Short mmCIF file of C-alpha atoms in Angstrom, two decimals:
data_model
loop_
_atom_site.label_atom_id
_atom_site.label_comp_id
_atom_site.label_asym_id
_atom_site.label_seq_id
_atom_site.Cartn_x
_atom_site.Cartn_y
_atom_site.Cartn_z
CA UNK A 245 73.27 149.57 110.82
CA UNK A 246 70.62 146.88 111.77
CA UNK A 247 71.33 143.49 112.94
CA UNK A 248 69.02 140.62 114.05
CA UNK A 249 70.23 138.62 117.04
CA UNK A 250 69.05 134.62 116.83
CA UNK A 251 69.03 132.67 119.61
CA UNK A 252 68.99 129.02 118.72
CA UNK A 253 67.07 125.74 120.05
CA UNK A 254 63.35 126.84 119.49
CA UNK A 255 61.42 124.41 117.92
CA UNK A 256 58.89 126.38 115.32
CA UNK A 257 55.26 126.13 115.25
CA UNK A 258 52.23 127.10 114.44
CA UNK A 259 50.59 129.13 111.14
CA UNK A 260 52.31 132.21 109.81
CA UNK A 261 50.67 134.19 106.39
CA UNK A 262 52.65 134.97 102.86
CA UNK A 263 53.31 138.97 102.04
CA UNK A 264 52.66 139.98 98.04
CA UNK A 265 55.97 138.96 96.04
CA UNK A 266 58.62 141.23 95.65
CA UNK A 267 59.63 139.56 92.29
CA UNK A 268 55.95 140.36 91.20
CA UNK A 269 55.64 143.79 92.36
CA UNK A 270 58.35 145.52 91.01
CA UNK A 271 57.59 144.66 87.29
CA UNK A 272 54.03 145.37 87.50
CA UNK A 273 54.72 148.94 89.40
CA UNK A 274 56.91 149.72 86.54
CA UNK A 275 54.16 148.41 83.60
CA UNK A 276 52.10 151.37 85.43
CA UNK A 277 54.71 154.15 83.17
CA UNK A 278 52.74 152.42 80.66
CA UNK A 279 49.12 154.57 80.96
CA UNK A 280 48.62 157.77 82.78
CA UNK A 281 45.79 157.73 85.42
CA UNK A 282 45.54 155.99 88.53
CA UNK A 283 46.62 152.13 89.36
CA UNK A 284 45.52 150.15 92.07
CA UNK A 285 47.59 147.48 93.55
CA UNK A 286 46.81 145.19 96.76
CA UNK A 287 48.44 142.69 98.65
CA UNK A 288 51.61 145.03 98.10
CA UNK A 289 54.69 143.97 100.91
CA UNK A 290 56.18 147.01 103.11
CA UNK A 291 60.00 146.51 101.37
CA UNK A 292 62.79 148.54 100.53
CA UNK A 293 62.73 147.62 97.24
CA UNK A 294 59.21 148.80 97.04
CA UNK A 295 59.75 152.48 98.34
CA UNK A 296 63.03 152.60 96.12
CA UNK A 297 60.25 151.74 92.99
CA UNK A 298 58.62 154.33 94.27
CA UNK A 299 61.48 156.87 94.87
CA UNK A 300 62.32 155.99 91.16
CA UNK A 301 58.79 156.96 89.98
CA UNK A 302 58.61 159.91 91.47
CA UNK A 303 61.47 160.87 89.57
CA UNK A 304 59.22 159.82 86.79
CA UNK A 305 56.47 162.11 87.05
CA UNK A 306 54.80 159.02 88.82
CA UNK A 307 53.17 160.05 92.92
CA UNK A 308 52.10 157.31 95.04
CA UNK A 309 50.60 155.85 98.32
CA UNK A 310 49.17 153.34 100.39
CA UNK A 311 47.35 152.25 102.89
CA UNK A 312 47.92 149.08 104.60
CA UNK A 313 48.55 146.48 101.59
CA UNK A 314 47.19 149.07 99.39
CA UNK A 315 49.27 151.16 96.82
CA UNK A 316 47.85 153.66 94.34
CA UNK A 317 50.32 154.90 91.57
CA UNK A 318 48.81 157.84 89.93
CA UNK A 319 50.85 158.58 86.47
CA UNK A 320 51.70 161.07 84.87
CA UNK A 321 54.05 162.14 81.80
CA UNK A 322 57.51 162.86 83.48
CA UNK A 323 58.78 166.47 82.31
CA UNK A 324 62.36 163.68 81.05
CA UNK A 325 62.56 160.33 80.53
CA UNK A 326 65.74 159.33 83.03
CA UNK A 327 65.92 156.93 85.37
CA UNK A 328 69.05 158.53 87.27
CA UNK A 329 71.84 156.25 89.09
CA UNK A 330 70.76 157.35 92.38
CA UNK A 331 67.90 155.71 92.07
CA UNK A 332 68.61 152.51 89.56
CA UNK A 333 71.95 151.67 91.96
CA UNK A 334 69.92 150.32 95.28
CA UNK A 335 67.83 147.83 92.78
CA UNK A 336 68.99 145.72 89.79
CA UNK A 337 64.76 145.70 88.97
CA UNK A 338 65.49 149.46 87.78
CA UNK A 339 66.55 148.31 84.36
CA UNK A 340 62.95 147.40 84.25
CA UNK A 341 61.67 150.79 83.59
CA UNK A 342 63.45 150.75 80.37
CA UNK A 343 60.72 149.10 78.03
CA UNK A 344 58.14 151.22 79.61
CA UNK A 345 59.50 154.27 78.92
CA UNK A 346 60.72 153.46 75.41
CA UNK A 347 57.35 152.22 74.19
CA UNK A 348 55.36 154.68 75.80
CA UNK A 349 57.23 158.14 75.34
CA UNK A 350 59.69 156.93 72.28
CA UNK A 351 62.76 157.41 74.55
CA UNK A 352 65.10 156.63 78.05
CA UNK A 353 67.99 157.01 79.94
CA UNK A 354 68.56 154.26 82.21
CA UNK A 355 71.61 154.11 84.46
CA UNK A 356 73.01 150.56 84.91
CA UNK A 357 71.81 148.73 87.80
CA UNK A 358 72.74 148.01 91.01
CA UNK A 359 71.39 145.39 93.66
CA UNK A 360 73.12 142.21 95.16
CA UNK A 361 76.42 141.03 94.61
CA UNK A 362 75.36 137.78 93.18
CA UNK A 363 76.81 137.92 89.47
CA UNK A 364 77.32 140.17 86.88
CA UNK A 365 73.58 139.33 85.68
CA UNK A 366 74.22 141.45 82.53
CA UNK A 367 71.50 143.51 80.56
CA UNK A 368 72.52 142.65 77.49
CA UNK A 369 69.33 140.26 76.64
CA UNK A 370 67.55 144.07 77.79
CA UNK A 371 69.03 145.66 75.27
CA UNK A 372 69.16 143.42 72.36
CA UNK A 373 65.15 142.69 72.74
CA UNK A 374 64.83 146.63 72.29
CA UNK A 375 66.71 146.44 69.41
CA UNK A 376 64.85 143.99 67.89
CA UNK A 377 61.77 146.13 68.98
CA UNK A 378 63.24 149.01 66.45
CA UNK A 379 65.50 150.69 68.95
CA UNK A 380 68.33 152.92 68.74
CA UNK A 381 70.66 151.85 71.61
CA UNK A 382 73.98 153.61 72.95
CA UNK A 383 75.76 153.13 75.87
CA UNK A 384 77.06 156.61 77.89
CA UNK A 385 78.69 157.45 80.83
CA UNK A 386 77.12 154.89 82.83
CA UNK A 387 73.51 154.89 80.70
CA UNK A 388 71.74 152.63 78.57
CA UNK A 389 70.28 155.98 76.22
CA UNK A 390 67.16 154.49 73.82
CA UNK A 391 65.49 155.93 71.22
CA UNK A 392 62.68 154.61 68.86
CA UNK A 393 59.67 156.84 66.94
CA UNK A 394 57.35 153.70 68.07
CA UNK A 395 58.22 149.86 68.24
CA UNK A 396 57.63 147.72 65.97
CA UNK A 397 56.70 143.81 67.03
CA UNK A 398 59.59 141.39 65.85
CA UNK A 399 59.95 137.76 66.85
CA UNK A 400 62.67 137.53 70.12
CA UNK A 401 64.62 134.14 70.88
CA UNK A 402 66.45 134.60 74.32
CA UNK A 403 69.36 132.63 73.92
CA UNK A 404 68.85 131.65 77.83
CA UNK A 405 66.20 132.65 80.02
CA UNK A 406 65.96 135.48 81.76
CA UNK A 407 62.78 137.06 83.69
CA UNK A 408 63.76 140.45 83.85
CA UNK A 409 64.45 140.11 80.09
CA UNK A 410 60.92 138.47 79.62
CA UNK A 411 59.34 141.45 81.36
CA UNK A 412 60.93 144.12 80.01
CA UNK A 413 60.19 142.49 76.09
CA UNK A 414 56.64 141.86 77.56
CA UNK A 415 55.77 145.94 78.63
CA UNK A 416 57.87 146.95 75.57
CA UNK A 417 55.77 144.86 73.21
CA UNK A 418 52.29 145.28 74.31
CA UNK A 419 52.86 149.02 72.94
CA UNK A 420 54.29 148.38 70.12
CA UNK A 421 52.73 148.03 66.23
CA UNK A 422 52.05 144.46 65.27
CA UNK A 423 52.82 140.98 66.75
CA UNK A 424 55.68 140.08 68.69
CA UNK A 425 56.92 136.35 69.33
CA UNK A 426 59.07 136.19 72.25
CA UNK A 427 60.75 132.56 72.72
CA UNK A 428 62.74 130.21 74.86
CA UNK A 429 60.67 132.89 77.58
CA UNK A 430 60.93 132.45 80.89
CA UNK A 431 57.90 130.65 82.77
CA UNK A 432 58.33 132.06 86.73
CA UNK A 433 54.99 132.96 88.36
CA UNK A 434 55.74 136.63 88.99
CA UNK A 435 56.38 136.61 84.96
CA UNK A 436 52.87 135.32 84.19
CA UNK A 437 51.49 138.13 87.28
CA UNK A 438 52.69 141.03 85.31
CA UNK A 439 51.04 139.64 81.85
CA UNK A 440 47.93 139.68 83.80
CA UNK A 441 47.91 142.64 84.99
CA UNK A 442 49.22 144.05 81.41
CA UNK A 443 46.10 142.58 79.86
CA UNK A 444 43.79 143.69 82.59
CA UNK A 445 45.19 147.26 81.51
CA UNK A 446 43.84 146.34 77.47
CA UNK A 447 47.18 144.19 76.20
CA UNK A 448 46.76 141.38 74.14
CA UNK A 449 48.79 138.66 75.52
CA UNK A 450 48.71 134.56 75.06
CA UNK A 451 51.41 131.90 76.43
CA UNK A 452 52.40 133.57 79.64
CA UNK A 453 54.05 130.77 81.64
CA UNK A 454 54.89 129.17 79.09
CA UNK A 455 58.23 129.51 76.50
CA UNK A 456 56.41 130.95 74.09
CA UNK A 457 54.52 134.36 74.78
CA UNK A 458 52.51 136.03 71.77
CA UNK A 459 51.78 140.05 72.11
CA UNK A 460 49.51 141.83 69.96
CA UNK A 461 50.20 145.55 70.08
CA UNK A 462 48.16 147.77 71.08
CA UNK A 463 47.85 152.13 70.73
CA UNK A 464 47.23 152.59 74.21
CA UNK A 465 46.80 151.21 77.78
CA UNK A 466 44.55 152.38 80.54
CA UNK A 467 44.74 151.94 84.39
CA UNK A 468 43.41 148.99 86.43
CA UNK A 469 43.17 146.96 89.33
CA UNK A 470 45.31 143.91 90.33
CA UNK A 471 46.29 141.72 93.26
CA UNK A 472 49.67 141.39 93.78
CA UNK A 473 50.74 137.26 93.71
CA UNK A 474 52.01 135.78 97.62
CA UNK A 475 55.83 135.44 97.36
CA UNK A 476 56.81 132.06 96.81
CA UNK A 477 60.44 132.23 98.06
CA UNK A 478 59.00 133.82 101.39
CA UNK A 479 56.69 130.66 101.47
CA UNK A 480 59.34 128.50 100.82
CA UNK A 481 62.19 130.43 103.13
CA UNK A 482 59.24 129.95 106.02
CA UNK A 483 58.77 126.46 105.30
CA UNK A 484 62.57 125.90 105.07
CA UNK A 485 62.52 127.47 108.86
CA UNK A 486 59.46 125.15 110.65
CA UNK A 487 61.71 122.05 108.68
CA UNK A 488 65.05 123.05 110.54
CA UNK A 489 64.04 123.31 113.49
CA UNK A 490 61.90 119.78 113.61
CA UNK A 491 58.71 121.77 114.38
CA UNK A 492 55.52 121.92 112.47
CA UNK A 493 54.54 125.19 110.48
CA UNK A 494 51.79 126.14 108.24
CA UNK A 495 52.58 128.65 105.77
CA UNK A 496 49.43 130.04 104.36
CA UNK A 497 48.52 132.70 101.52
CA UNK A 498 50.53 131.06 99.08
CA UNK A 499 50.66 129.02 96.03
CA UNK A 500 51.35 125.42 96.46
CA UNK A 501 51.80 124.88 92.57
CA UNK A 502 54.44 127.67 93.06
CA UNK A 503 56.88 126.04 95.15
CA UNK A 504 56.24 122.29 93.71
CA UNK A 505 60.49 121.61 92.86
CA UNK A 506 61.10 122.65 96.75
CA UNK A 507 57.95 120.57 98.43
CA UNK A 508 59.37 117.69 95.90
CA UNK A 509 62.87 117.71 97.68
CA UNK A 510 61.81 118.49 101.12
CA UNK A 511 59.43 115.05 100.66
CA UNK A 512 62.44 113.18 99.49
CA UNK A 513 64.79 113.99 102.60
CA UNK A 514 62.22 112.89 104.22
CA UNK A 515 59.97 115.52 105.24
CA UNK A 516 55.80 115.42 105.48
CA UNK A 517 54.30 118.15 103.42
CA UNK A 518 50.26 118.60 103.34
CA UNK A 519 49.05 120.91 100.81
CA UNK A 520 45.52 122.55 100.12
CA UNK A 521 44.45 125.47 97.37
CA UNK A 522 46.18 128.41 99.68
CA UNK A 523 48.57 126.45 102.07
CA UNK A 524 51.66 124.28 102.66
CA UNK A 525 52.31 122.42 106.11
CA UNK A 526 55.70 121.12 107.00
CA UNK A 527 56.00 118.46 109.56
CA UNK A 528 59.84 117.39 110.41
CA UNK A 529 60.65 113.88 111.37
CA UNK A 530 63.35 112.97 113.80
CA UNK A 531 66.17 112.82 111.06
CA UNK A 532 66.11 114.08 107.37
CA UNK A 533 68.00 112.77 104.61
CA UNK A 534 70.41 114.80 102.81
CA UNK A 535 69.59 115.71 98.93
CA UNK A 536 70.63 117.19 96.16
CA UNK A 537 69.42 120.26 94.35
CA UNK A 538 70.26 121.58 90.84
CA UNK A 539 68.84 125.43 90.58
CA UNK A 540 66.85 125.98 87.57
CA UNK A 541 64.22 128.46 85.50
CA UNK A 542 60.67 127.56 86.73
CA UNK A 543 59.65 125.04 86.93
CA UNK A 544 63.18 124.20 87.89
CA UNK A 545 64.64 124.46 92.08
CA UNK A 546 64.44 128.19 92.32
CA UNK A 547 68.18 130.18 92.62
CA UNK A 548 66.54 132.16 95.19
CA UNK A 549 65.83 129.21 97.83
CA UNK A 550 69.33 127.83 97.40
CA UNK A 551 70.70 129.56 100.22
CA UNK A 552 68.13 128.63 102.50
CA UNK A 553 68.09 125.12 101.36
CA UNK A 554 72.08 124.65 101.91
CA UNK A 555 71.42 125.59 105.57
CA UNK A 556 68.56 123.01 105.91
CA UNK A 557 70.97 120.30 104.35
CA UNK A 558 74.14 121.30 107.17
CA UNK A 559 71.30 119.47 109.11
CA UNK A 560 70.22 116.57 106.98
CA UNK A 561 71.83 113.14 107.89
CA UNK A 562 74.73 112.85 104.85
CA UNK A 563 75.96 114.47 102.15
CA UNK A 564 74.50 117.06 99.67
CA UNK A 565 74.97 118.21 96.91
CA UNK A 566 74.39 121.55 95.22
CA UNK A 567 74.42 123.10 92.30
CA UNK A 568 74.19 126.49 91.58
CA UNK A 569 73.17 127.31 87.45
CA UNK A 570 71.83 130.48 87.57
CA UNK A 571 74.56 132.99 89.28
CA UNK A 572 78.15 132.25 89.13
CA UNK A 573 78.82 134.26 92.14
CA UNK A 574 76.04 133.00 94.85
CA UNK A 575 78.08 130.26 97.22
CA UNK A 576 78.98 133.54 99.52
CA UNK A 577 76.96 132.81 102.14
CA UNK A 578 78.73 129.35 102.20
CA UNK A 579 81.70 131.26 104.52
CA UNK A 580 79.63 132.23 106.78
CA UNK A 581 78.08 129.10 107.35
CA UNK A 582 81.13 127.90 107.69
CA UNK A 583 81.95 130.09 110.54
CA UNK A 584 78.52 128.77 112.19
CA UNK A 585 80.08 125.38 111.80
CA UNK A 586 79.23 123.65 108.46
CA UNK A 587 80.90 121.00 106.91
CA UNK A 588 80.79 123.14 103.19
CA UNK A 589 83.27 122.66 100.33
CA UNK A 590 82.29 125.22 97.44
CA UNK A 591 83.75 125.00 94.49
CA UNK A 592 82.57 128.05 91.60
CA UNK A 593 79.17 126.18 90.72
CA UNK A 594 79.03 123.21 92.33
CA UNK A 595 78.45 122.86 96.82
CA UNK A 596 79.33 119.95 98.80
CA UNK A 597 77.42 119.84 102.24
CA UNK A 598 78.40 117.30 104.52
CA UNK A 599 75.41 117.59 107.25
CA UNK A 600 74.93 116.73 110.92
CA UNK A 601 78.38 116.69 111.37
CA UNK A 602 78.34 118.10 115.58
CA UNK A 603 76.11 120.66 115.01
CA UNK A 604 76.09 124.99 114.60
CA UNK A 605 77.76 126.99 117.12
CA UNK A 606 76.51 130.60 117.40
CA UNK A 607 78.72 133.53 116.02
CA UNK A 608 78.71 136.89 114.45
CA UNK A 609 78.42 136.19 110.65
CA UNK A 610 77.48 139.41 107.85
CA UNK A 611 75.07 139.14 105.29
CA UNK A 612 76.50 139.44 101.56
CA UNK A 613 72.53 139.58 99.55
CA UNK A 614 69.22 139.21 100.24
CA UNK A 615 68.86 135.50 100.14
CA UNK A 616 71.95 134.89 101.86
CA UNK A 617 70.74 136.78 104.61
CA UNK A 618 67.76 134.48 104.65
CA UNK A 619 69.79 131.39 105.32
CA UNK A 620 72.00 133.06 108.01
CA UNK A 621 68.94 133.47 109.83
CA UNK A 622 67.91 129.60 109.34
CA UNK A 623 70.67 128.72 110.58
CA UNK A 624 70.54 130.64 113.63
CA UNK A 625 67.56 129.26 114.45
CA UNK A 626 69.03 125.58 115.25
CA UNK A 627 73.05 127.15 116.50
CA UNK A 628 73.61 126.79 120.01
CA UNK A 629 73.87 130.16 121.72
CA UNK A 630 73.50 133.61 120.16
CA UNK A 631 73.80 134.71 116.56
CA UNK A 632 74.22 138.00 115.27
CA UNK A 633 73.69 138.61 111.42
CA UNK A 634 74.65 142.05 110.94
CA UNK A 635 74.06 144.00 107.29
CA UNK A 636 70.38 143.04 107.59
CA UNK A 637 69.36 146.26 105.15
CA UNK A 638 70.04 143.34 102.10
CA UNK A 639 67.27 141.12 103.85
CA UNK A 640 64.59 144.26 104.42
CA UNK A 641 64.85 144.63 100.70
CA UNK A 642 63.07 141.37 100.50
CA UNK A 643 61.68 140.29 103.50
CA UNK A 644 58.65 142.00 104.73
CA UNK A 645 59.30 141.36 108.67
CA UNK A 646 60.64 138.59 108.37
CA UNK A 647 62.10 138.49 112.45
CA UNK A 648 58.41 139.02 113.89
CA UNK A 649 57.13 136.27 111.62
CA UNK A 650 59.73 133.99 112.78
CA UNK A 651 59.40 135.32 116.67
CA UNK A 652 55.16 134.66 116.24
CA UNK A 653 55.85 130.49 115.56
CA UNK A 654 58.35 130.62 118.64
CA UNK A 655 61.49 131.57 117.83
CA UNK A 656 63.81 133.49 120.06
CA UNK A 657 65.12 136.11 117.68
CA UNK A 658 64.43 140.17 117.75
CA UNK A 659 65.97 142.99 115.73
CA UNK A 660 68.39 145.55 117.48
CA UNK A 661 69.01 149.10 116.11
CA UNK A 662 72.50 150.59 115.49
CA UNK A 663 73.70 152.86 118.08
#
C-alpha cells in the first residue's frame, strides 16, 4: 500500500492549477444513463473515484475513454438494471445511479454504498424522493430494488439538505411526466454543474443553486457536451497549504465565488487573499490568528475543508474552535494530529484547537478518509523531520496528484510504493 513521505520546513510558493471536481463529475457521469449515444466531458480529474464510475458503467452497458482531460461515455441500454456491491462499495456516489436508472428504464437494483468512514450518511432522503416520484421501493439482501412504469413529478421538501439527495431527485425528475418542486434543496456548486449539463442534454430546469429547483419533465434526453467545474475543495486544500507554511501561492483554475466562507476566515486570522475571475492568491503574515469555523450547506464553511482547516489552526496564534454539523463521525483525523503534536480536544461535534503551542513533530500517522488524508499532509508540511501518511488510496480517490502539485511550489514531499 502507498504512502507519501513529508518532509517539513519548506516554505510554499509559486502558482499551481485546479483539476475538474470530483463532487461534480461523478453526478454528471451518472446523468449520462439518462440518453443513449455518446457524451463528452472535459476538464475530467485522473481519480479513483472516476475509474470506479466507470467500472460501474460498464457494468451498465455504458463503455468509455479518454484522452488527457477528455472522457467520452458512449451509452447504451444495459442487458439489467443492477448496480452490483462490487462496484457501489468503493464509492458512496454509487447510490447516484439510482434515479437514472429508474426514470430511464422503469427499474434498479442498487447495492448500498460504500466510501469513507465519515458517518452513516443514510439514503433514506434517496429513497423517499423516489417514492414521491411514484416508486415502488424494497429493501433486499443488501439492495435498494425500485420499480416505477414512469415517474410522475410531485413536489419534494428535504427535511435537511443533502446534495446527493438533490441530484439524484434532479436526474430522476427531468424524466419524469409533469412538474416537480424540489425544496429546502441544496445550493453546492457541483449541484448547480450537473443541472447544467442536464439541461444542455434538453431538461427543463430553473432555481439550481438555489433552495428551490423547478423541473419540467421531459420524454427524452439526448447527449451533449460539458465542462466539468474546477474543484473547489482542491482550491481551497491548496490554498490551506501556501497559508501553513507562511509562503505565497496562487491557486488558479478555480472559482473564487466558490470558496467565499473559506477566503472569509482565512482574511479574518489574518491572512491576505487577492482574488480575480479564475484565481485566489494567499499571502501568510508572520503570525495568524486563530478562528472559528461552523461547517455548513453552501454557502456555509464546507465539511470537506474542515480537516484541512483544523491543521492550519494547530498553527494559528490561540484558540479555535470547530464545529463539525454535517458528519457526526469526522473529528478522526483529530488523533492523528494529535500524534503530530496538536493541542486538540474533540468532543462528538464540537473541536477545541489550542494552536502554536511548540510546534509538530514528524511521525507515522494513517489516513482514516479522503479529507483527512488531506490535512495529514498539511500538516506535514510545517512538522519538523519526516512524516509518513500511510493508507494514501483514500486521498487518490480525491486528489488528482496531489504530492507533485505540492512538490512543484517547493515542498519536500514524494510518494513511495509498497514493497
Amino acid at each position: 500500500m502507498d504512502s507519501i513521505i513529508v518532509r517539513g520546513g519548506h516554505r510554499l510558493n509559486g502558482t499551481v492549477s485546479t483539476s475538474g471536481s470530483k463532487n461534480a463529475a461523478l453526478p454528471i457521469l451518472f446523468a449520462s444513463l439518462l440518453a443513449d449515444g455518446q457524451h463528452r466531458f472535459t476538464n475530467v480529474p485522473y481519480l479513483k473515484d472516476i475509474e470506479s464510475t466507470q467500472s460501474l458503467l460498464k457494468s451498465l452497458g455504458a463503455s468509455s475513454g479518454r484522452e488527457d482531460d477528455t472522457l467520452v461515455v458512449d451509452v447504451s441500454s444495459p442487458a439489467a438494471h443492477v448496480a452490483d456491491y462490487e462496484m457501489v462499495r468503493k464509492m458512496r456516489a454509487g447510490i447516484l445511479c439510482l434515479g437514472p436508472l429508474l426514470a430511464r428504464y422503469g427499474e434498479a437494483k442498487v447495492s448500498l454504498p460504500g466510501g469513507c468512514a465519515i458517518g452513516s450518511r443514510p439514503i433514506d432522503l434517496h429513497i423517499e424522493t423516489m417514492r414521491r416520484l411514484g416508486a415502488d421501493i424494497t429493501s433486499e439482501g443488501g439492495y435498494v430494488i425500485a420499480r416505477a412504469q414512469r415517474l410522475v413529478g410531485d413536489r419534494i421538501l428535504f427535511e435537511k439538505v443533502t446534495v446527493g439527495g438533490t441530484e439524484n431527485a434532479l436526474m430522476a425528475a427531468s424524466l419524469a411526466r409533469g412538474i416537480t418542486i424540489i425544496e429546502n434543496a441544496a445550493k453546492e456548486p457541483e449541484v448547480v454543474d450537473l443541472a447544467n449539463y442536464l439541461i444542455a442534454m434538453g431538461a427543463k430546469i430553473e432555481g439550481a443553486g438555489t433552495s428551490v429547483i423547478s423541473i419540467e419533465g421531459v420524454d427524452e434526453l439526448s447527449p451533449a457536451s460539458h465542462r466539468i467545474v474546477p474543484d473547489r475543495i482542491e482550491a481551497g486544500t491548496l490554498l490551506i497549504a501556501g497559508a501553513i507554511t507562511g509562503g505565497k501561492v496562487t491557486v488558479d483554475n478555480c472559482v473564487p465565488g466558490h470558496l467565499q466562507s473559506l477566503v472569509e476566515k482565512m482574511r479574518d486570522a489574518g491572512f491576505r487573499i487577492d482574488t480575480d475571475d479564475s484565481s485566489l492568491t494567499v499571502q501568510a503574515t508572520k503570525s495568524w490568528q486563530a478562528v472559528d469555523i461552523a461547517t455548513a450547506p453552501h454557502p456555509g464553511f464546507p465539511t470537506d475543508l474542515q480537516a484541512q482547516f483544523m491543521a492550519l489552526m494547530t498553527q494559528a496564534s490561540g484558540t479555535s474552535v470547530i464545529t463539525e454539523q454535517i458528519f457526526e463521525n469526522r473529528f478522526m483525523h483529530v488523533q492523528e494530529l494529535v500524534r503530530l503534536g496538536a493541542d486538540i480536544t474533540p468532543m462528538s461535534q464540537v473541536a477545541v484547537v489550542r494552536g502554536n503551542s511548540g510546534g509538530l513533530g514528524a511521525a507515522p500517522v494513517m489516513a482514516t478518509d479522503l479529507r483527512a488524508s488531506a490535512s495529514l499532509v498539511l500538516a506535514g508540511l510545517v512538522a519538523e523531520g519526516e512524516t509518513e501518511v500511510s493508507r494514501i488510496y483514500h486521498l487518490d480517490r480525491g486528489y488528482e496528484h496531489l504530492e507533485n502539485k505540492l512538490a512543484s511550489l517547493g515542498a519536500d514531499i514524494e510518494r513511495v510504493a509498497a514493497e
